[in-house]
Amino acid sequence: MSETIVSRLKEHRTFAPSAEFSAAARVTSHEAYAALYAQSLEAPEEFWRQQTTDIVWRKTWDTFCEWNLPHAKFFVGAKLNVTETCLDRHLTTSARTRAAIVWEGEPGDVRTLTYFELHREVVRFAAALADLGVVAGDRVAIYLGMIPEAAIAMLACARLGAAHSVVFGGFSAEALRDRINDCQAKVLITQDGAYRRGSVVPLKQMADKALLETPSIEKVIVHRRMDDGRAPVTMHEGRDVWWSDALSRPASEQSMGLARRPDAFDAEHPLFILYTSGSTGKPKGVLHTTAGYLAGAHVTTKYIFDVKDSDLYWCTADVGWVTGHSYIVYGPLSVGAACMMYEGAPNFPDWSRFWSIIERHGVSILYTAPTAIRAFIRAGDEWPNKHDLSSLRLLGSVGEPINPEAWVWYHTVVGKGRCPIVDTWWQTETGSVMLTTLPGASYSKPGATGLPFFGVEIEVVKDDGAKVAAGDGGKLVIKRPWPSMARTLFRDDERYKQAYWSQIPGVYFTGDGARCDSDGYFWVVGRIDDVLNVAGHRIGTAEIESALASHPSVAEAAAVGKPDELKGQALVVFVTLKSGQVASKALKDALAVHIDKEIGKFARPDQIRFADALPKTRSGKIMRRLLKEIASGTAQGDTSTLEDLGVLASLRASDED
Ligand code: WT7
């Protein structure tokens, strides 16, 4: 049987939720989903009014949506403070004493914060921030590991109306510096060190390096995570303050008052900026605003994760990525969920760690990434099989396409065939999930993401914007604005227009290729722009290339992806050297270290290949397709536009090591 027939047959393999799961779910049937979906498109305002009654509106909106392509405003005229929905409203219900965060450190320490305690900490920290001069409209950079303080810091900023910009702890000092400078952050919140796979990541030391060149920063708040001198810290007089000292000083009455009874902000007030990779070297500062973002995170969490009071929900992402923003912090807290949070690596001290956390704490909803699932498959079934996973009732996947084999393993070995899997497709820019299946309503197909979420009008189109036939591949576009969409790129509206709204007239282009089958299920293939998805991390090829080009030995570099069993895509770079420079193992190592320094260890290439020249078209464009084929070892395609055929032979000879 041909491969396409096999894969078509696989498309028809479906997994329906059990009758028991459906009966208890928020949406109990496909028909109910379809009816609500139809309402969300036909009467959007009514839909969002009904679905956002749990949001604490200090003032309701005058106009639901203002759409001036490509700029949207939602809930215009409304006033709210996001943290009242995430925290204060739970203080008058049984959620008050429920765990908001059950946190486990990598060394095994455990801390639980109830909604009451989380609220208290956020108020105290917001007062401290206000005392340090943070006011509404400011930007605050957050460079923390996976500790409850990350959520506390984000929420304290939101409480004051200061936009946070969380920088993933895996980013280097240089990457932190650039992000701080781009958003002109006034305050940086960091920690002495973070545990990762048994060692300590010296965040404050790295921040100190960044802070040599960040004139906008006035104050640095340092949380102490290490108590054994494992991450020595130098405090910079007049600038650096320990988190605990900031809290122990009595906040001024004014700051305390503001933290306790926070201001309400306009629906379109900036909530956060999050940097993500695009097709140029400079990261994009995706801007999300208050009401629409919260509405998106809230409603998706409610329906997709179907969270109940009895659940312990665990999203394994890092708060430094958008998944952590929407599905560790804002979404789950807005529905009053009890959230598991884990500091460290999935394989520390061994591959049991996730399963042991699930067993010991009773996690019932697990939301993780395909790259992690594939690593678990490789590590072996004995690890999950050693643990009692019977508390699990729902599984989720995010970040990249999940291959059917990984899906089936997740379903069988982790979910024991009992738990529906929701595959969720979305992006930093969409703010919340756009494609999925609702767990009690529709069947899943391994490998397909699923159906549009409420309010999402999404299609696969050709370059001219015409819809392709069912089953055909094309570009994935979103055809109408939705509440949690990015409003712009911070201080770069031109790039916002150009990156998302210029390729296909009138619609938002996601950068992904996809197809939609005859059942209406979307299959997302992956990026079709110059962006790679390596182990669930979005990496721009241009970013890698400009980092390499800044090394004194490098003349030119081209970065491409190649399929990788574990990471989805692996990063391969081709490098040409300046004259007089000699290709060597030592130089390869130096270039790898250079990438660590410029971007972060997670962006380290899987292969560095030296070449005499890069393949170019006659007009001088690097032929990436060709490089991709060479990196993947697949047959050579059309080389008719290649300028210098001799280049090919030498590239192929530039083996991996
Ligand atoms: C890109 C967005 C969404 C939060 C994490 C990543 C890919 C994401 C899926 C999925 C297939 C997926 C897409 C998308 N992607 N989820 N379920 N199936 N692909 O956020 O860094 O903004 O990356 O990740 O290519 O465009 P991000």
XYZ file of C-alpha atoms and ligand atoms in Angstrom:
684
model
C 0.000 0.000 0.000
C 1.367 3.429 -0.836
C 2.354 5.718 1.958
C -0.371 8.212 1.146
C -3.063 5.553 1.339
C -1.754 4.439 4.694
C -1.740 7.980 5.990
C -5.244 8.612 4.622
C -6.447 5.471 6.360
C -4.873 6.672 9.563
C -6.876 9.882 9.228
C -10.006 7.888 9.787
C -8.848 6.489 13.075
C -10.777 8.392 15.682
C -10.890 8.347 19.451
C -14.134 9.410 21.077
C -14.344 10.421 24.724
C -16.031 7.929 27.021
C -19.731 8.435 27.728
C -18.792 9.058 31.331
C -16.311 11.796 30.443
C -18.761 13.468 28.073
C -21.626 13.390 30.542
C -19.591 15.343 33.069
C -18.049 17.759 30.568
C -18.980 21.362 29.947
C -19.851 20.618 26.330
C -21.270 17.133 26.104
C -21.643 16.497 22.394
C -20.353 17.496 18.994
C -23.774 18.976 18.214
C -23.583 21.180 21.306
C -20.111 22.339 20.251
C -21.353 23.074 16.733
C -24.308 25.073 18.040
C -22.164 27.161 20.357
C -19.571 27.627 17.593
C -22.294 28.859 15.236
C -23.519 31.297 17.877
C -19.974 32.550 18.476
C -19.696 33.536 14.822
C -23.241 34.727 14.219
C -23.778 36.648 17.439
C -20.264 37.237 18.773
C -21.113 39.945 21.253
C -23.867 37.874 22.800
C -21.535 34.865 22.932
C -18.746 36.774 24.676
C -21.198 38.464 27.041
C -22.506 35.082 28.157
C -19.051 33.556 28.428
C -17.372 36.321 30.394
C -19.759 36.708 33.313
C -17.038 35.393 35.644
C -14.731 38.201 34.618
C -14.840 41.044 37.116
C -15.824 44.067 35.036
C -15.665 47.325 36.970
C -17.402 48.881 34.009
C -18.879 46.949 31.130
C -18.066 47.752 27.502
C -19.676 50.243 25.162
C -18.599 48.610 21.917
C -17.743 44.925 21.657
C -15.334 45.170 18.742
C -13.752 47.934 16.703
C -12.040 46.588 13.649
C -9.828 48.751 11.475
C -7.845 46.205 9.559
C -5.354 45.146 10.854
C -6.028 46.749 14.233
C -8.653 45.405 16.575
C -10.018 46.631 19.854
C -12.338 44.532 21.980
C -14.679 45.345 24.865
C -14.040 49.008 24.150
C -14.872 51.262 27.065
C -14.771 48.474 29.637
C -12.699 48.842 32.787
C -11.164 46.039 34.775
C -8.175 44.846 36.711
C -7.171 41.389 35.466
C -6.009 40.310 38.911
C -9.477 40.766 40.401
C -10.700 38.002 38.115
C -7.670 35.815 38.835
C -7.496 36.401 42.578
C -9.928 38.667 44.439
C -13.089 37.040 43.179
C -11.984 33.694 44.587
C -11.715 35.103 48.096
C -15.469 34.983 48.563
C -15.925 31.392 47.358
C -14.640 28.000 48.423
C -11.629 28.667 46.218
C -10.264 30.888 48.989
C -8.701 27.945 50.776
C -8.061 25.839 47.657
C -4.540 25.537 46.308
C -3.874 28.038 43.569
C -0.322 26.773 43.101
C 1.126 23.463 44.219
C 4.795 23.907 43.502
C 7.578 21.364 43.530
C 11.202 22.448 43.360
C 13.711 20.336 41.494
C 15.471 19.245 44.712
C 12.082 18.033 45.956
C 10.903 20.890 48.178
C 7.160 21.521 47.984
C 5.199 24.718 48.556
C 1.486 25.277 48.309
C -0.166 28.662 47.976
C -3.913 28.871 48.424
C -5.852 31.532 46.555
C -5.899 33.475 49.813
C -2.119 33.259 50.104
C -1.442 34.000 46.461
C -3.628 37.076 46.678
C -1.812 38.196 49.814
C 1.604 37.749 48.193
C 0.567 39.572 45.046
C -0.791 42.488 47.069
C 2.378 42.699 49.169
C 4.633 42.512 46.147
C 2.552 45.009 44.170
C 2.862 47.437 47.081
C 6.633 46.912 47.104
C 6.804 47.526 43.343
C 4.747 50.677 43.724
C 7.125 51.852 46.456
C 10.029 51.310 44.097
C 8.357 53.630 41.635
C 6.480 51.285 39.309
C 3.366 52.958 37.925
C 0.718 52.052 35.389
C 2.108 52.178 31.871
C 5.657 51.146 32.878
C 7.386 48.012 31.656
C 8.880 45.495 34.057
C 11.210 42.718 32.902
C 10.969 39.349 34.645
C 13.876 36.882 34.420
C 12.982 34.054 36.759
C 12.891 30.298 36.788
C 9.808 28.213 37.410
C 8.989 29.333 40.931
C 5.736 30.744 42.335
C 7.405 34.165 42.436
C 7.169 34.231 38.635
C 3.376 34.150 38.834
C 3.398 36.558 41.777
C 5.584 39.018 39.876
C 3.459 38.865 36.731
C 0.246 39.356 38.655
C 1.710 42.182 40.761
C 2.638 44.026 37.565
C -0.840 43.453 36.167
C -2.328 44.703 39.412
C -0.501 48.009 38.965
C -1.132 48.232 35.231
C 2.574 47.862 34.410
C 3.242 45.632 31.407
C 5.488 42.691 32.190
C 7.954 41.262 29.772
C 8.967 37.807 30.906
C 12.279 36.618 29.501
C 12.698 32.838 29.539
C 15.426 31.837 32.020
C 17.199 29.891 29.269
C 18.002 33.103 27.407
C 21.499 34.531 27.634
C 22.561 37.867 29.134
C 22.730 39.367 25.645
C 19.209 38.235 24.768
C 17.948 39.613 28.100
C 19.708 42.917 27.477
C 18.167 43.312 24.024
C 14.663 42.595 25.303
C 15.015 44.997 28.220
C 16.278 47.708 25.907
C 13.601 47.149 23.313
C 10.763 47.562 25.799
C 12.625 50.092 27.980
C 11.906 48.243 31.198
C 12.284 50.265 34.376
C 12.585 47.375 36.800
C 14.024 43.867 36.480
C 12.847 41.016 38.694
C 15.223 38.072 38.912
C 16.577 35.438 41.300
C 19.991 34.355 42.522
C 19.954 30.989 40.807
C 17.553 28.415 39.443
C 17.836 24.638 39.638
C 18.044 22.851 36.337
C 18.966 19.196 35.971
C 20.883 19.205 39.211
C 22.959 22.262 38.473
C 22.362 25.915 39.153
C 21.623 28.505 36.483
C 23.120 31.745 37.855
C 20.341 34.085 36.745
C 21.462 37.118 38.741
C 25.030 36.838 37.467
C 23.725 36.673 33.928
C 21.406 39.583 34.598
C 24.351 41.606 35.936
C 26.053 41.206 32.592
C 22.939 42.396 30.785
C 22.544 45.268 33.229
C 25.871 46.780 32.148
C 24.046 47.988 29.055
C 20.449 48.623 30.069
C 20.149 52.307 30.908
C 16.382 52.162 31.428
C 16.620 49.894 34.477
C 16.335 51.750 37.781
C 15.782 48.911 40.221
C 16.501 45.202 40.332
C 14.587 42.926 42.666
C 16.322 39.660 43.505
C 14.496 36.662 44.894
C 16.646 34.316 46.958
C 16.073 30.734 45.847
C 19.392 29.238 46.962
C 20.210 29.051 50.611
C 23.503 27.283 50.446
C 25.705 29.759 48.637
C 25.397 27.869 45.377
C 24.727 31.040 43.395
C 26.725 33.889 44.922
C 25.258 37.277 44.188
C 26.712 40.752 44.204
C 24.111 43.341 45.107
C 24.592 46.652 43.367
C 24.199 49.396 45.951
C 21.228 51.656 45.325
C 19.912 49.537 42.470
C 19.469 45.983 43.731
C 16.985 44.993 46.407
C 16.320 41.541 47.827
C 12.704 40.482 47.278
C 12.344 39.727 51.002
C 13.734 43.137 51.997
C 11.365 44.874 49.610
C 8.498 43.084 51.346
C 9.712 43.609 54.879
C 9.939 47.379 54.544
C 6.537 48.774 55.396
C 5.038 49.894 52.122
C 3.792 53.452 52.060
C 0.143 53.839 52.835
C -0.456 55.010 49.315
C 1.213 51.981 47.724
C -0.507 49.580 50.075
C -3.851 51.202 49.333
C -3.256 50.882 45.617
C -2.231 47.251 45.945
C -5.246 46.387 48.063
C -7.805 48.287 46.029
C -6.200 48.365 42.609
C -7.140 50.696 39.809
C -9.259 49.443 36.959
C -7.715 49.821 33.518
C -9.110 50.311 30.062
C -9.866 47.153 28.140
C -7.050 48.014 25.733
C -4.464 48.893 28.379
C -1.237 46.903 27.709
C -1.009 43.770 29.863
C 2.256 42.292 28.665
C 4.892 42.172 25.986
C 6.390 38.831 25.061
C 9.258 38.534 22.625
C 9.129 35.851 20.002
C 11.127 34.961 16.920
C 10.258 36.047 13.454
C 11.938 35.997 10.093
C 14.456 38.737 10.812
C 17.214 38.749 13.400
C 15.380 41.043 15.783
C 12.793 39.396 18.058
C 9.253 40.682 17.900
C 7.664 42.274 20.977
C 4.163 40.846 20.809
C 1.791 43.139 22.686
C -1.275 41.819 24.466
C -3.855 43.993 26.146
C -6.158 43.607 29.102
C -9.740 42.529 28.463
C -9.508 40.624 25.198
C -6.499 38.607 26.312
C -8.105 37.706 29.616
C -11.353 36.761 27.898
C -9.504 34.471 25.490
C -7.377 32.800 28.162
C -10.377 32.400 30.466
C -12.872 30.949 28.012
C -10.387 28.564 26.385
C -9.215 27.252 29.764
C -12.785 26.704 30.872
C -13.843 24.736 27.811
C -10.685 23.005 26.626
C -9.323 21.866 29.972
C -12.790 21.518 31.410
C -11.331 22.322 34.826
C -13.370 21.335 37.853
C -12.902 22.210 41.515
C -11.625 18.707 42.152
C -8.912 18.886 39.490
C -5.203 19.423 39.861
C -4.167 20.895 36.548
C -0.573 20.817 35.342
C 0.808 22.709 32.379
C 4.480 21.783 32.091
C 5.507 24.787 29.982
C 7.833 27.485 31.239
C 6.321 30.844 32.237
C 8.830 32.407 29.862
C 6.761 31.290 26.875
C 3.223 32.239 25.997
C 1.893 28.853 27.091
C 3.063 29.690 30.589
C 1.360 33.078 30.449
C -2.017 31.850 29.238
C -2.149 28.349 30.722
C -0.101 28.511 33.916
C -1.081 31.971 35.052
C -3.959 33.922 33.533
C -6.296 31.223 32.193
C -6.190 28.721 35.076
C -6.243 31.333 37.837
C -9.146 33.113 36.146
C -11.194 29.916 36.452
C -9.996 29.193 39.994
C -8.024 26.076 39.054
C -5.547 24.372 41.349
C -2.302 24.424 39.389
C 0.714 22.191 39.676
C 4.003 23.962 38.957
C 7.386 22.237 38.693
C 10.746 23.931 38.733
C 13.096 21.558 37.002
C 13.886 19.128 34.246
C 11.602 16.208 33.301
C 14.475 13.745 33.657
C 15.850 14.783 37.011
C 16.898 12.775 38.901
C 15.578 10.265 36.354
C 12.826 9.814 33.768
C 10.295 9.102 36.519
C 9.993 12.680 37.608
C 6.779 13.675 35.799
C 5.042 10.414 36.649
C 6.115 10.639 40.242
C 4.761 14.208 40.466
C 1.460 13.048 38.996
C 1.243 10.158 41.443
C 2.308 12.039 44.562
C 0.163 15.125 44.022
C -2.765 13.563 42.187
C -2.506 15.559 38.965
C -5.677 15.066 36.927
C -5.052 17.211 33.839
C -1.671 17.125 32.122
C -0.764 19.612 29.379
C 2.640 19.029 27.811
C 4.578 19.115 24.548
C 5.199 16.477 21.851
C 8.953 16.872 22.196
C 8.680 15.820 25.852
C 6.402 12.923 24.914
C 8.907 11.669 22.341
C 11.721 11.900 24.886
C 9.618 9.823 27.317
C 8.971 7.236 24.617
C 12.676 6.926 24.038
C 13.403 6.651 27.762
C 11.067 3.664 27.980
C 7.615 2.635 29.210
C 9.014 1.331 32.470
C 9.167 4.872 33.903
C 5.457 5.749 33.608
C 4.527 2.119 34.272
C 6.197 2.247 37.669
C 3.720 4.886 38.836
C 0.050 5.091 39.604
C -1.321 7.476 36.987
C -4.964 6.773 37.717
C -5.599 10.360 38.857
C -5.230 11.559 35.242
C -8.468 12.229 33.377
C -7.470 14.589 30.562
C -4.306 15.098 28.512
C -3.227 18.008 26.351
C -0.537 18.677 23.779
C 0.903 21.961 22.536
C 3.780 23.541 20.695
C 4.228 21.530 17.528
C 2.428 18.887 15.513
C 2.119 15.675 17.495
C 2.980 12.678 15.360
C 0.384 9.886 15.473
C 2.854 7.463 17.084
C 3.492 9.864 19.964
C -0.244 10.534 20.237
C -1.059 6.860 20.559
C 1.707 6.325 23.132
C 0.465 9.291 25.180
C -3.067 7.930 24.992
C -2.156 4.358 25.850
C 0.809 4.451 28.187
C 0.051 7.690 30.030
C -3.726 7.929 29.670
C -4.296 4.135 29.850
C -6.838 4.584 27.076
C -9.150 6.477 29.442
C -8.184 10.103 28.929
C -9.176 12.255 25.985
C -6.288 14.160 24.401
C -6.730 17.761 23.353
C -4.165 18.900 20.821
C -4.121 22.673 20.931
C -2.812 24.831 18.097
C -2.101 28.475 18.755
C 0.716 31.014 18.828
C 2.257 33.747 20.944
C 0.371 36.146 18.711
C -3.039 34.496 19.080
C -2.865 34.694 22.886
C -5.073 31.667 23.373
C -5.938 28.373 21.676
C -7.450 28.641 18.199
C -7.727 24.991 17.115
C -8.481 21.968 19.282
C -11.204 19.522 20.099
C -13.327 20.024 23.202
C -12.598 16.966 25.312
C -16.138 15.756 25.993
C -17.638 16.859 22.707
C -15.728 15.674 19.659
C -13.551 12.731 18.804
C -9.817 13.228 18.284
C -7.765 12.047 15.352
C -4.129 11.336 16.185
C -2.023 13.893 14.349
C -4.859 16.320 13.629
C -5.183 19.357 15.834
C -8.901 19.545 15.472
C -11.637 22.086 15.056
C -11.835 25.846 15.436
C -12.425 27.147 18.933
C -15.384 29.467 19.517
C -15.187 32.702 17.592
C -12.353 31.485 15.394
C -12.911 31.700 11.665
C -9.944 29.906 10.196
C -9.171 28.529 6.740
C -6.523 26.970 4.563
C -5.958 29.127 1.505
C -3.787 29.602 -1.566
C -1.500 32.594 -1.990
C -4.324 34.660 -3.455
C -6.540 34.000 -0.442
C -8.850 31.509 -2.152
C -9.856 28.550 0.008
C -8.302 25.255 -1.035
C -10.354 22.079 -1.462
C -10.783 19.757 1.519
C -7.624 17.739 2.027
C -5.393 20.081 0.044
C -2.455 21.859 1.593
C -2.115 25.612 1.840
C -1.543 28.492 4.192
C -3.374 28.720 7.481
C -5.113 32.072 7.919
C -7.552 33.553 10.417
C -10.312 35.507 8.779
C -11.712 37.716 11.472
C -10.276 39.354 14.566
C -10.604 37.571 17.927
C -10.393 39.035 21.434
C -6.981 37.669 22.483
C -5.131 38.559 19.284
C -1.887 40.530 19.560
C -2.651 44.191 19.056
C 0.669 45.103 17.495
C 4.413 44.615 17.895
C 5.696 46.927 20.576
C 6.820 50.159 18.942
C 6.941 48.497 15.546
C 3.507 48.617 14.023
C 4.946 48.514 10.504
C 6.475 45.138 11.191
C 3.177 43.951 12.680
C 1.387 44.853 9.456
C 4.101 43.403 7.302
C 4.595 40.141 9.215
C 0.980 39.086 9.607
C -1.264 41.102 7.327
C 0.593 41.708 4.103
C 0.986 38.274 2.544
C -2.638 37.441 1.965
C -5.056 40.322 1.598
C -7.423 41.030 4.470
C -6.583 38.085 6.710
C -4.114 37.170 9.443
C -1.414 34.854 8.117
C -0.170 32.466 10.777
C 3.082 31.435 9.081
C 1.919 27.795 9.222
C 1.066 25.368 6.479
C -1.993 23.169 7.011
C -4.808 21.218 5.455
C -8.377 20.724 6.517
C -9.897 17.278 5.934
C -13.431 16.486 4.844
C -14.580 16.276 8.485
C -13.398 19.823 9.075
C -10.375 18.742 11.132
C -7.251 20.851 10.697
C -3.854 19.222 10.270
C -1.101 21.721 10.927
C 2.071 20.776 9.113
C 4.410 23.388 10.545
C 5.996 26.710 9.745
C 6.411 27.693 6.144
C 8.358 30.848 6.902
C 11.925 31.160 8.115
C 11.049 30.077 11.602
C 11.990 26.727 13.122
C 10.338 24.809 15.899
C 13.116 23.018 17.754
C 11.884 20.977 20.712
C 8.862 23.246 20.965
C 10.985 26.409 20.992
C 10.404 28.941 18.298
C 13.729 29.920 16.747
C 14.153 32.297 13.833
C 16.769 31.188 11.323
C 17.704 34.838 10.837
C 18.386 35.216 14.556
C 20.823 32.304 14.479
C 22.422 33.597 11.323
C 22.975 37.080 12.666
C 24.332 35.670 15.922
C 26.839 33.579 13.957
C 27.723 36.454 11.658
C 28.702 38.493 14.709
C 31.518 36.023 15.434
C 34.861 37.373 14.150
C 35.714 34.213 12.194
C 32.440 33.919 10.323
C 31.834 35.341 6.868
C 28.333 34.044 6.271
C 25.937 31.577 7.829
C 22.702 29.875 6.877
C 20.484 28.052 9.367
C 17.956 25.425 8.339
C 15.851 22.782 10.016
C 16.055 19.061 9.455
C 13.510 16.521 10.664
C 14.440 15.116 14.054
C 12.830 12.198 15.779
C 13.008 13.787 19.215
C 12.960 17.524 18.706
C 10.619 17.666 15.731
C 13.163 19.809 13.984
C 16.889 19.967 14.562
C 18.954 23.039 13.826
C 21.679 22.724 11.199
C 23.907 25.640 10.315
C 26.211 26.050 7.345
C 29.060 28.450 7.943
C 31.605 30.004 5.625
C 34.701 31.491 7.201
C 36.559 34.709 6.632
C 39.793 34.301 4.702
C 42.647 33.181 6.849
C 40.315 31.381 9.282
C 40.685 27.640 9.507
C 37.819 25.233 10.017
C 38.452 23.141 13.103
C 36.704 21.277 15.887
C 37.817 24.037 18.254
C 36.180 26.690 16.095
C 32.990 24.626 15.954
C 32.931 24.527 19.735
C 33.634 28.236 19.897
C 30.685 28.936 17.586
C 28.398 26.802 19.731
C 29.460 28.745 22.818
C 28.946 31.954 20.877
C 25.295 30.998 20.217
C 24.841 30.155 23.914
C 26.060 33.635 24.704
C 24.127 35.526 22.052
C 20.806 33.712 22.387
C 20.822 30.889 24.911
C 21.789 27.241 25.222
C 18.443 26.043 23.899
C 19.327 27.566 20.510
C 22.639 25.678 20.174
C 22.826 24.119 16.696
C 22.642 20.350 16.443
C 25.150 20.473 13.604
C 27.632 23.073 12.492
C 28.969 22.458 8.988
C 31.759 24.460 7.435
C 31.481 25.164 3.726
C 33.573 26.981 1.153
C 30.517 28.774 -0.150
C 26.742 28.738 0.270
C 24.490 27.849 -2.639
C 23.012 31.004 -4.096
C 20.754 31.958 -6.915
C 22.083 34.225 -9.608
C 20.461 37.119 -7.785
C 22.407 36.205 -4.663
C 19.676 34.651 -2.515
C 20.739 31.744 -0.346
C 18.954 28.619 -1.557
C 17.602 27.365 1.739
C 15.551 24.628 0.161
C 18.717 23.114 -1.171
C 20.468 23.433 2.172
C 17.507 21.779 3.849
C 17.761 18.872 1.441
C 21.469 18.580 2.059
C 20.972 18.727 5.827
C 18.267 16.064 5.646
C 20.241 13.896 3.257
C 17.274 13.713 0.889
C 17.498 13.581 -2.892
C 18.556 16.734 -4.645
C 15.778 18.716 -6.203
C 15.869 21.353 -8.858
C 19.233 23.100 -9.013
C 18.668 24.948 -12.260
C 18.865 28.353 -10.602
C 22.006 27.519 -8.673
C 24.789 29.884 -9.563
C 27.780 27.661 -8.922
C 27.238 23.940 -9.190
C 30.634 23.208 -7.667
C 29.300 24.440 -4.348
C 27.003 21.457 -4.062
C 29.672 18.813 -4.043
C 31.650 20.616 -1.395
C 28.572 21.109 0.767
C 27.645 17.456 0.635
C 31.192 16.626 1.572
C 30.978 18.926 4.604
C 29.754 16.122 6.755
C 28.437 16.628 10.229
C 31.580 16.216 12.207
C 3.935 27.898 16.499
C 3.711 28.941 17.548
C 1.241 27.828 21.146
C 2.106 27.969 22.267
C 3.466 27.389 22.116
C 4.231 27.836 20.905
C 3.512 25.611 16.306
C 1.982 25.281 18.272
C 0.905 23.488 17.695
C 0.082 22.328 17.529
C 1.041 22.036 15.411
C 1.788 23.837 16.658
C 2.998 26.311 15.080
C 2.767 27.730 15.575
N 2.449 24.949 17.050
N 1.062 24.400 18.676
N -0.767 21.925 18.475
N 0.190 21.644 16.376
N 1.848 23.104 15.527
O 4.032 29.197 20.653
O 6.352 29.928 20.064
O 4.341 31.267 19.356
O 4.888 29.066 18.291
O 4.106 26.631 17.119
O 3.959 26.289 14.089
O 2.771 28.689 14.556
P 4.937 29.938 19.609
